[in-house]
Amino acid sequence: MITLYDNKSTLPLSHPYCGYSPYVWRIRFALRFKGLAYRTHWLEYPDVETIAKSIGAPPTGKRPNGTVRYTIPIIHDSVTNKVISGSFDIIEYLDATYPDTVQLIPKETRLLQKVFEEAEPGLIIRHLIPVVGSRLHKSPLITPRNQEFMNSEAGRASYPPPVVYSEEQEKEAWEKFKNSALGDMAKQMLDSEEAPFVMGKKVSMADAVLFGRFACLRLLWDESTKEWKEMMSWHGGRWGRLFEAYESLPQVEKYDG
Amino acid sequence: MITLYDNKSTLPLSHPYCGYSPYVWRIRFALRFKGLAYRTHWLEYPDVETIAKSIGAPPTGKRPNGTVRYTIPIIHDSVTNKVISGSFDIIEYLDATYPDTVQLIPKETRLLQKVFEEAEPGLIIRHLIPVVGSRLHKSPLITPRNQEFMNSEAGRASYPPPVVYSEEQEKEAWEKFKNSALGDMAKQMLDSEEAPFVMGKKVSMADAVLFGRFACLRLLWDESTKEWKEMMSWHGGRWGRLFEAYESLPQVEKYDG
């Protein structure tokens, strides 16, 4: 069985939206499309490095001061006894280890998928910061220990305190997020009624990247809100269809007890 | 017949490497792979806007001061009497208008190709500036009128004067260009002996983007130089193979007189 390491929110651990890392959501997306069962090992920011080292997960980058940085997602696969970190590497590992499951990084599009993943901050996050930045930091969904970490010196290096935007700036940013970030992307894609994914009828890593970002937003604007319903209806309902494609597949997460 | 608008260098106009715009080279690459004949209409920087307006070519962007900006490549297709500007739009037009030719932007990879194209400055140019910036500005290949334009106020807005780097900085940048920019990309690609293109055996827009940048470098380091030969041998010879794939196809450019 696969164990997925994820950062918990204040939601019950059995709540299907408990995690809020967009990067871990990529892996949930991949595991569901692949039909691979997994359990979640919940942790909080201050635990990431300790746990990563204890299970032998490699670091995924460097901090500005040059020291190595450990991040989630991390998976441990008990079948192969392998530990992998980094969403691109994990999905590539799953493709290779379970070749009969849907392949999310077809070798012919590997460089394109990688560049898409790396371009995401410029394509989406940049537009989202004014909309969600301050909302996320003060959200009651963040556990007290994570709040404390995000406000500590170590935490601020990775999670700088948000700029506070006026209501008008937030509104403007929301329109830009809709029209520039997502709208420009939607224009490059096939009609979602026939072809809901970035690569048309073929699901791939790029969808995991987009889904991850949306799934994180769903925690901030739960499904009952006007904002979420709006988002899911934008661009001919294509983002809603991405969620439908995911939700229509059998649940593969296993819960203890 | 297609007319391609390109910026001339001081080489003879019939020299196959006369143009030096990496963006126009993308179109030459596309036309050769598609087997579509064309003539070049040579111009210089100060002519771009006048000519673009006179043939009805749309602007391709905005200057920092908000005024519209005209750029090459531009094509005029006498078969359809259409004028198109911007390399992505031109290649998309050629795919749609000549559906029996090699399709460089398969609809299923359109968003991925677009993001790759837009990511190029970060992937490659950033690493190239310290290597070619000052070299390009002082090159005897730039016509006196283009030199004058690049040093004028209007020209500086688009072509800022280069920072001058020391020999050591240039050397370091060359290594980074090899190992980080191109090396990281090569790692994501299939073995070029079997599969010379970004998408393996399938040529696409992404190759036009890479080829365009190299073709521009070939003007600065002509094929007899150590530097060019080195570049073409890097990463198992994969960039050399991209040129071989291009050169092995029949020449489609037509020369007057």
Coordinates of C-alpha atoms in Angstrom, one line a residue:
Chain A
M1 CA 0.0 0.0 0.0
I2 CA 1.1 3.6 -0.7
T3 CA 1.5 6.0 2.2
L4 CA 1.0 9.7 1.3
Y5 CA 2.4 12.4 3.6
D6 CA 0.2 15.4 3.8
N7 CA -0.3 18.5 5.9
K8 CA -3.5 18.5 7.9
S9 CA -6.0 21.2 8.3
T10 CA -8.4 21.6 11.3
L11 CA -11.0 19.5 9.4
P12 CA -11.6 15.9 10.7
L13 CA -8.8 13.7 9.4
S14 CA -11.4 11.5 7.6
H15 CA -12.8 14.5 5.8
P16 CA -12.0 14.1 2.1
Y17 CA -10.7 17.7 1.8
C18 CA -8.6 17.7 4.9
G19 CA -5.3 18.4 3.2
Y20 CA -4.5 21.7 1.7
S21 CA -1.2 21.4 -0.1
P22 CA -1.8 21.9 -3.9
Y23 CA 1.2 19.8 -4.5
V24 CA -0.1 16.8 -2.5
W25 CA -3.4 17.2 -4.3
R26 CA -1.6 16.4 -7.5
I27 CA -0.7 13.0 -6.1
R28 CA -4.3 12.3 -4.8
F29 CA -5.4 13.1 -8.4
A30 CA -2.8 10.8 -9.9
L31 CA -3.6 7.9 -7.4
R32 CA -7.3 8.2 -8.1
F33 CA -6.9 8.2 -11.9
K34 CA -4.5 5.2 -11.6
G35 CA -6.8 3.4 -9.2
L36 CA -4.0 2.9 -6.6
A37 CA -5.1 2.5 -3.0
Y38 CA -3.3 4.7 -0.4
R39 CA -3.4 5.9 3.2
T40 CA -2.6 9.4 4.4
H41 CA 0.0 10.0 7.1
W42 CA -1.0 13.4 8.5
L43 CA 1.6 15.9 9.7
E44 CA 2.2 19.6 10.2
Y45 CA 4.8 21.9 8.8
P46 CA 7.3 21.6 11.7
D47 CA 7.3 17.8 11.2
V48 CA 8.2 17.7 7.5
E49 CA 12.0 17.7 7.8
T50 CA 12.1 15.3 10.7
I51 CA 9.8 12.8 9.1
A52 CA 11.4 13.2 5.7
K53 CA 14.9 12.4 7.2
S54 CA 13.5 9.5 9.3
I55 CA 12.1 7.7 6.3
G56 CA 14.9 8.7 3.9
A57 CA 13.0 11.1 1.6
P58 CA 15.4 13.2 -0.4
P59 CA 15.3 17.0 -0.1
T60 CA 13.5 18.8 -3.0
G61 CA 15.3 22.1 -3.1
K62 CA 17.4 24.7 -1.3
R63 CA 16.4 27.6 0.9
P64 CA 17.7 31.1 0.0
N65 CA 20.4 30.6 2.6
G66 CA 21.7 27.5 0.8
T67 CA 20.5 24.8 3.2
V68 CA 18.5 21.9 1.8
R69 CA 14.7 22.0 2.0
Y70 CA 12.3 19.1 2.5
T71 CA 8.8 19.4 1.2
I72 CA 5.6 17.3 0.8
P73 CA 4.4 15.4 -1.1
I74 CA 6.4 12.4 -0.1
I75 CA 5.2 8.8 -0.7
H76 CA 6.3 5.5 0.7
D77 CA 5.4 2.5 -1.4
S78 CA 5.4 -0.7 0.8
V79 CA 5.4 -2.9 -2.4
T80 CA 8.8 -1.7 -3.5
N81 CA 9.9 -0.1 -0.2
K82 CA 10.8 3.1 -2.0
V83 CA 10.4 6.6 -0.7
I84 CA 10.0 9.4 -3.3
S85 CA 9.5 13.1 -2.8
G86 CA 8.5 15.9 -5.2
S87 CA 5.3 15.7 -7.2
F88 CA 6.8 15.3 -10.7
D89 CA 9.2 12.6 -9.5
I90 CA 6.4 10.8 -7.6
I91 CA 4.1 10.8 -10.6
E92 CA 6.9 9.6 -12.8
Y93 CA 7.7 6.8 -10.3
L94 CA 4.0 5.7 -10.3
D95 CA 3.9 5.7 -14.1
A96 CA 7.0 3.5 -14.2
T97 CA 6.2 1.2 -11.3
Y98 CA 2.6 0.7 -12.3
P99 CA 2.8 0.6 -16.1
D100 CA -0.7 -0.8 -16.5
T101 CA -2.3 2.3 -14.9
V102 CA -3.1 5.6 -16.8
Q103 CA 0.3 7.2 -17.7
L104 CA 0.3 10.8 -16.7
I105 CA 3.7 11.7 -18.1
P106 CA 3.8 10.2 -21.6
K107 CA 7.5 10.2 -22.5
E108 CA 6.9 12.2 -25.6
T109 CA 5.4 15.1 -23.6
R110 CA 7.8 14.8 -20.7
L111 CA 9.7 18.1 -21.3
L112 CA 6.4 19.9 -22.1
Q113 CA 4.8 18.6 -18.9
K114 CA 7.9 19.6 -16.9
V115 CA 7.9 23.1 -18.3
F116 CA 4.2 23.4 -17.7
E117 CA 4.6 22.4 -14.1
E118 CA 7.5 24.9 -13.6
A119 CA 5.5 27.6 -15.3
E120 CA 2.5 27.3 -13.0
P121 CA 3.6 30.0 -10.5
G122 CA 3.7 32.5 -13.4
L123 CA 0.5 31.2 -14.9
I124 CA -1.7 30.9 -11.8
I125 CA -0.2 31.6 -8.4
R126 CA 0.9 35.1 -9.4
H127 CA -2.8 36.0 -10.0
L128 CA -4.0 34.2 -6.9
I129 CA -1.8 35.9 -4.3
P130 CA -3.9 39.0 -4.0
V131 CA -7.1 36.9 -3.8
V132 CA -6.1 34.2 -1.3
G133 CA -2.8 35.4 0.3
S134 CA -4.3 37.0 3.4
R135 CA -7.4 34.7 3.4
L136 CA -5.1 31.6 3.8
H137 CA -3.0 33.0 6.6
K138 CA -5.9 33.9 8.8
S139 CA -8.1 30.9 7.9
P140 CA -9.5 28.8 10.8
L141 CA -8.6 25.8 8.7
I142 CA -4.9 26.2 9.5
T143 CA -4.0 24.3 12.7
P144 CA -2.6 26.4 15.6
R145 CA 0.8 24.6 15.2
N146 CA 0.9 25.5 11.5
Q147 CA -0.1 29.1 12.2
E148 CA 2.7 29.3 14.7
F149 CA 5.2 27.9 12.3
M150 CA 4.1 30.2 9.5
N151 CA 4.7 33.2 11.8
S152 CA 8.1 31.9 13.0
E153 CA 11.4 32.9 11.5
A154 CA 11.9 29.5 9.9
G155 CA 8.3 29.6 8.5
R156 CA 8.5 33.1 7.1
A157 CA 11.4 32.0 4.9
S158 CA 9.0 29.7 3.1
Y159 CA 5.7 31.4 3.7
P160 CA 6.3 35.1 3.7
P161 CA 3.6 37.1 5.5
P162 CA 0.9 38.2 3.1
V163 CA 0.4 41.7 1.8
V164 CA -3.0 42.9 2.8
Y165 CA -5.1 43.9 -0.2
S166 CA -8.2 46.2 -0.2
E167 CA -11.6 44.7 -1.1
E168 CA -11.4 46.5 -4.5
Q169 CA -7.9 45.1 -5.2
E170 CA -9.2 41.6 -4.3
K171 CA -12.1 42.1 -6.7
E172 CA -9.9 43.2 -9.5
A173 CA -7.5 40.3 -8.8
W174 CA -10.5 37.9 -9.0
E175 CA -11.4 39.1 -12.4
K176 CA -7.8 38.8 -13.6
F177 CA -7.6 35.3 -12.2
K178 CA -10.7 34.4 -14.2
N179 CA -9.9 36.2 -17.4
S180 CA -6.1 36.3 -17.7
A181 CA -4.9 33.3 -15.8
L182 CA -7.6 30.7 -16.5
G183 CA -9.2 32.4 -19.5
D184 CA -6.0 32.6 -21.5
M185 CA -5.4 29.0 -20.8
A186 CA -8.9 27.9 -21.7
K187 CA -8.5 29.6 -25.1
Q188 CA -5.7 27.2 -25.9
M189 CA -7.6 24.1 -25.0
L190 CA -10.2 22.0 -26.9
D191 CA -13.9 22.2 -26.1
S192 CA -14.2 20.6 -22.6
E193 CA -17.5 19.0 -23.3
E194 CA -15.8 16.5 -25.6
A195 CA -12.3 16.9 -24.2
P196 CA -12.1 17.9 -20.5
F197 CA -8.3 17.7 -20.1
V198 CA -5.3 19.9 -21.0
M199 CA -4.4 17.2 -23.7
G200 CA -8.0 16.8 -24.8
K201 CA -9.3 13.3 -24.0
K202 CA -6.0 12.3 -22.5
V203 CA -5.5 13.1 -18.8
S204 CA -1.9 14.1 -17.9
M205 CA 0.4 15.7 -15.3
A206 CA -0.8 19.2 -16.5
D207 CA -4.3 18.4 -15.2
A208 CA -2.9 17.2 -11.9
V209 CA -1.2 20.6 -11.6
L210 CA -4.4 22.5 -12.3
F211 CA -6.6 20.3 -10.2
G212 CA -4.2 20.6 -7.2
R213 CA -4.5 24.4 -7.3
F214 CA -8.3 24.3 -7.5
A215 CA -8.5 21.6 -4.8
C216 CA -6.6 23.9 -2.5
L217 CA -9.0 26.7 -3.3
R218 CA -12.0 24.5 -2.5
L219 CA -10.8 24.4 1.1
L220 CA -11.0 28.2 1.3
W221 CA -14.2 28.5 -0.6
D222 CA -16.1 25.4 0.2
E223 CA -18.4 23.9 -2.4
S224 CA -21.5 25.8 -1.1
T225 CA -20.1 29.2 -1.8
K226 CA -21.0 31.5 -4.7
E227 CA -17.3 31.9 -5.5
W228 CA -16.7 28.2 -5.9
K229 CA -19.8 27.7 -8.0
E230 CA -18.8 30.6 -10.2
M231 CA -15.3 29.1 -10.7
M232 CA -16.7 25.8 -11.6
S233 CA -18.9 27.4 -14.3
W234 CA -16.2 29.6 -15.9
H235 CA -15.1 28.9 -19.4
G236 CA -17.9 26.7 -20.4
G237 CA -17.7 24.8 -17.2
R238 CA -14.3 23.3 -18.0
W239 CA -12.9 23.4 -14.4
G240 CA -16.1 21.9 -13.1
R241 CA -15.7 19.1 -15.6
L242 CA -12.2 18.4 -14.4
F243 CA -13.6 17.9 -10.9
E244 CA -16.4 15.7 -12.3
A245 CA -13.9 13.5 -14.0
Y246 CA -12.1 13.1 -10.7
E247 CA -15.2 12.6 -8.6
S248 CA -16.6 10.1 -11.0
L249 CA -13.8 7.7 -10.3
P250 CA -13.9 5.3 -7.3
Q251 CA -12.4 6.6 -4.0
V252 CA -9.0 5.0 -3.4
E253 CA -8.1 6.5 -0.1
K254 CA -8.3 4.1 2.8
Y255 CA -9.0 5.2 6.4
D256 CA -7.8 3.5 9.5
G257 CA -10.1 2.3 12.2
Chain B
M1 CA 3.6 31.9 -52.6
I2 CA 4.3 32.9 -49.0
T3 CA 6.4 36.1 -48.3
L4 CA 8.3 36.1 -45.1
Y5 CA 9.4 39.4 -43.6
D6 CA 12.8 39.2 -41.9
N7 CA 15.5 41.5 -40.6
K8 CA 18.7 41.4 -42.7
S9 CA 22.2 41.2 -41.5
T10 CA 25.3 42.3 -43.5
L11 CA 25.6 38.9 -45.2
P12 CA 24.6 38.7 -48.9
L13 CA 20.7 38.5 -49.1
S14 CA 21.1 35.1 -50.9
H15 CA 23.2 33.7 -48.0
P16 CA 21.1 31.0 -46.2
Y17 CA 21.9 32.5 -42.8
C18 CA 21.3 36.1 -43.6
G19 CA 18.4 36.6 -41.1
Y20 CA 19.2 36.7 -37.4
S21 CA 15.8 36.9 -35.7
P22 CA 15.3 33.7 -33.7
Y23 CA 11.5 34.3 -34.1
V24 CA 11.7 34.4 -37.8
W25 CA 13.9 31.3 -37.8
R26 CA 11.0 29.4 -36.2
I27 CA 9.0 30.1 -39.4
R28 CA 11.8 29.1 -41.7
F29 CA 11.9 25.8 -39.7
A30 CA 8.2 25.4 -40.0
L31 CA 8.1 26.1 -43.8
R32 CA 10.9 23.7 -44.5
F33 CA 9.3 20.9 -42.5
K34 CA 6.0 21.6 -44.2
G35 CA 7.6 21.8 -47.7
L36 CA 6.0 25.2 -48.4
A37 CA 7.9 27.5 -50.8
Y38 CA 8.5 31.1 -49.7
R39 CA 10.4 34.3 -50.6
T40 CA 12.0 36.6 -48.0
H41 CA 11.2 40.3 -48.0
W42 CA 14.2 41.8 -46.2
L43 CA 13.9 44.9 -44.0
E44 CA 15.6 46.6 -41.1
Y45 CA 14.3 47.4 -37.6
P46 CA 13.2 51.0 -38.4
D47 CA 11.0 49.6 -41.2
V48 CA 9.0 47.0 -39.2
E49 CA 6.2 49.3 -38.1
T50 CA 5.8 51.1 -41.4
I51 CA 5.7 47.8 -43.4
A52 CA 3.5 46.0 -40.9
K53 CA 0.9 48.8 -41.1
S54 CA 1.1 49.1 -44.9
I55 CA 0.3 45.4 -45.4
G56 CA -2.3 45.3 -42.5
A57 CA -0.2 43.1 -40.1
P58 CA -1.7 43.2 -36.6
P59 CA 0.5 44.4 -33.7
T60 CA 1.9 41.7 -31.5
G61 CA 2.2 43.4 -28.1
K62 CA 2.6 46.6 -26.2
R63 CA 5.6 48.7 -25.2
P64 CA 6.1 49.6 -21.5
N65 CA 4.6 53.0 -22.3
G66 CA 1.4 51.4 -23.5
T67 CA 1.7 52.0 -27.3
V68 CA 1.3 49.0 -29.6
R69 CA 4.3 47.2 -30.9
Y70 CA 4.9 45.6 -34.3
T71 CA 7.3 42.7 -34.7
I72 CA 8.6 40.2 -37.1
P73 CA 8.0 37.5 -38.2
I74 CA 5.1 38.5 -40.4
I75 CA 3.9 36.5 -43.4
H76 CA 1.8 37.3 -46.4
D77 CA 0.2 34.3 -48.1
S78 CA -0.8 35.2 -51.7
V79 CA -3.0 32.1 -52.0
T80 CA -5.4 33.2 -49.3
N81 CA -4.3 36.9 -49.3
K82 CA -3.9 36.8 -45.5
V83 CA -1.3 38.6 -43.4
I84 CA -0.4 37.1 -40.1
S85 CA 2.1 38.2 -37.4
G86 CA 3.6 36.4 -34.4
S87 CA 5.4 33.1 -34.6
F88 CA 2.8 31.0 -32.7
D89 CA -0.1 32.5 -34.8
I90 CA 1.7 32.0 -38.0
I91 CA 2.5 28.4 -37.4
E92 CA -1.1 27.8 -36.3
Y93 CA -2.3 29.5 -39.5
L94 CA 0.0 27.3 -41.6
D95 CA -1.2 24.1 -39.8
A96 CA -4.8 25.1 -40.5
T97 CA -4.4 26.4 -44.0
Y98 CA -2.2 23.5 -45.2
P99 CA -3.6 20.5 -43.3
D100 CA -1.8 18.0 -45.4
T101 CA 1.6 19.3 -44.2
V102 CA 3.3 18.3 -40.9
Q103 CA 1.2 19.7 -38.1
L104 CA 3.5 21.5 -35.7
I105 CA 0.9 22.4 -33.1
P106 CA -1.2 19.3 -32.6
K107 CA -4.4 20.5 -30.9
E108 CA -3.9 18.1 -27.9
T109 CA -0.6 19.8 -27.1
R110 CA -1.6 23.4 -27.9
L111 CA -1.6 24.7 -24.4
L112 CA 1.6 22.8 -23.6
Q113 CA 3.3 24.2 -26.7
K114 CA 2.1 27.7 -25.9
V115 CA 3.4 27.5 -22.4
F116 CA 6.7 26.2 -23.7
E117 CA 7.0 29.0 -26.1
E118 CA 6.3 31.6 -23.4
A119 CA 8.7 29.9 -21.0
E120 CA 11.6 30.1 -23.4
P121 CA 13.0 33.4 -22.1
G122 CA 13.4 31.8 -18.6
L123 CA 14.6 28.5 -20.0
I124 CA 17.2 29.8 -22.5
I125 CA 17.6 33.6 -23.1
R126 CA 18.3 34.3 -19.4
H127 CA 21.3 32.1 -19.6
L128 CA 22.4 33.4 -23.0
I129 CA 22.4 37.1 -22.2
P130 CA 25.8 37.1 -20.5
V131 CA 27.2 35.0 -23.4
V132 CA 25.9 36.8 -26.4
G133 CA 24.6 40.2 -25.2
S134 CA 27.6 42.3 -25.8
R135 CA 28.7 40.1 -28.7
L136 CA 25.5 40.7 -30.6
H137 CA 25.5 44.5 -30.2
K138 CA 29.0 45.0 -31.6
S139 CA 28.8 42.3 -34.3
P140 CA 29.8 43.4 -37.8
L141 CA 26.8 41.3 -39.0
I142 CA 24.4 44.0 -37.8
T143 CA 23.7 46.5 -40.5
P144 CA 24.7 50.2 -39.8
R145 CA 21.0 51.2 -39.9
N146 CA 20.1 48.5 -37.4
Q147 CA 23.1 49.5 -35.2
E148 CA 21.9 53.1 -35.3
F149 CA 18.3 52.0 -34.4
M150 CA 19.4 49.8 -31.5
N151 CA 21.3 52.8 -30.1
S152 CA 18.4 55.2 -30.5
E153 CA 15.9 56.0 -27.9
A154 CA 13.1 54.0 -29.6
G155 CA 15.5 51.1 -30.1
R156 CA 16.7 51.0 -26.6
A157 CA 13.2 50.4 -25.4
S158 CA 13.2 47.1 -27.1
Y159 CA 16.9 46.3 -27.2
P160 CA 18.4 47.6 -24.0
P161 CA 22.2 48.2 -24.2
P162 CA 24.0 45.1 -23.0
V163 CA 25.8 44.8 -19.7
V164 CA 29.4 44.1 -20.4
Y165 CA 30.7 40.9 -18.8
S166 CA 34.2 39.9 -18.0
E167 CA 35.8 36.9 -19.8
E168 CA 35.5 34.9 -16.7
Q169 CA 31.8 35.7 -16.4
E170 CA 31.2 34.8 -20.0
K171 CA 33.0 31.5 -19.5
E172 CA 30.9 30.7 -16.4
A173 CA 27.7 31.6 -18.4
W174 CA 28.7 29.4 -21.2
E175 CA 29.0 26.4 -18.8
K176 CA 25.6 27.3 -17.3
F177 CA 24.0 27.6 -20.7
K178 CA 25.3 24.1 -21.5
N179 CA 24.6 22.4 -18.2
S180 CA 21.6 24.2 -16.7
A181 CA 19.6 25.6 -19.7
L182 CA 20.2 22.9 -22.3
G183 CA 21.3 20.1 -20.0
D184 CA 18.3 20.2 -17.8
M185 CA 16.1 20.1 -20.9
A186 CA 18.0 17.3 -22.5
K187 CA 17.4 15.2 -19.4
Q188 CA 13.7 15.4 -19.9
M189 CA 13.9 14.2 -23.5
L190 CA 14.1 10.8 -25.1
D191 CA 17.4 9.6 -26.6
S192 CA 18.0 11.8 -29.7
E193 CA 19.5 9.0 -31.8
E194 CA 16.1 7.4 -32.1
A195 CA 14.0 10.5 -31.3
P196 CA 15.6 13.8 -32.2
F197 CA 12.7 16.1 -31.3
V198 CA 11.2 17.5 -28.1
M199 CA 8.2 15.2 -28.6
G200 CA 10.4 12.2 -29.6
K201 CA 9.9 11.3 -33.2
K202 CA 7.2 13.9 -33.7
V203 CA 8.5 17.4 -34.7
S204 CA 6.5 20.3 -33.2
M205 CA 6.5 24.0 -32.3
A206 CA 8.8 23.4 -29.4
D207 CA 11.5 22.3 -31.8
A208 CA 11.0 25.4 -33.9
V209 CA 11.5 27.5 -30.7
L210 CA 14.8 25.7 -29.9
F211 CA 16.0 25.7 -33.5
G212 CA 15.3 29.4 -33.8
R213 CA 17.5 30.3 -30.9
F214 CA 20.3 28.1 -32.2
A215 CA 20.0 29.4 -35.7
C216 CA 20.5 32.9 -34.4
L217 CA 23.6 31.7 -32.5
R218 CA 25.0 30.2 -35.7
L219 CA 25.3 33.7 -37.1
L220 CA 27.5 34.7 -34.2
W221 CA 29.5 31.6 -34.1
D222 CA 29.6 30.4 -37.6
E223 CA 29.8 26.7 -38.3
S224 CA 33.6 26.6 -38.5
T225 CA 34.1 27.8 -34.9
K226 CA 35.0 25.6 -32.0
E227 CA 32.0 27.0 -30.0
W228 CA 29.5 25.9 -32.7
K229 CA 31.0 22.5 -33.0
E230 CA 31.0 22.1 -29.3
M231 CA 27.3 23.1 -29.0
M232 CA 26.3 20.7 -31.7
S233 CA 28.0 17.8 -29.9
W234 CA 26.5 18.6 -26.5
H235 CA 24.1 16.1 -24.8
G236 CA 24.8 13.2 -27.1
G237 CA 24.7 15.4 -30.2
R238 CA 21.0 16.1 -29.9
W239 CA 21.2 19.8 -31.0
G240 CA 23.3 18.7 -34.0
R241 CA 20.7 16.2 -34.9
L242 CA 18.0 18.9 -34.8
F243 CA 20.0 20.8 -37.4
E244 CA 20.6 17.6 -39.4
A245 CA 16.9 16.9 -39.5
Y246 CA 16.3 20.5 -40.9
E247 CA 19.2 20.4 -43.3
S248 CA 18.2 17.0 -44.7
L249 CA 14.9 18.4 -46.0
P250 CA 14.8 20.2 -49.4
Q251 CA 15.4 23.9 -49.4
V252 CA 12.1 25.8 -49.9
E253 CA 13.3 29.4 -50.0
K254 CA 13.1 31.0 -53.4
Y255 CA 15.5 33.7 -54.5
D256 CA 14.7 36.4 -57.0
G257 CA 16.7 37.1 -60.1

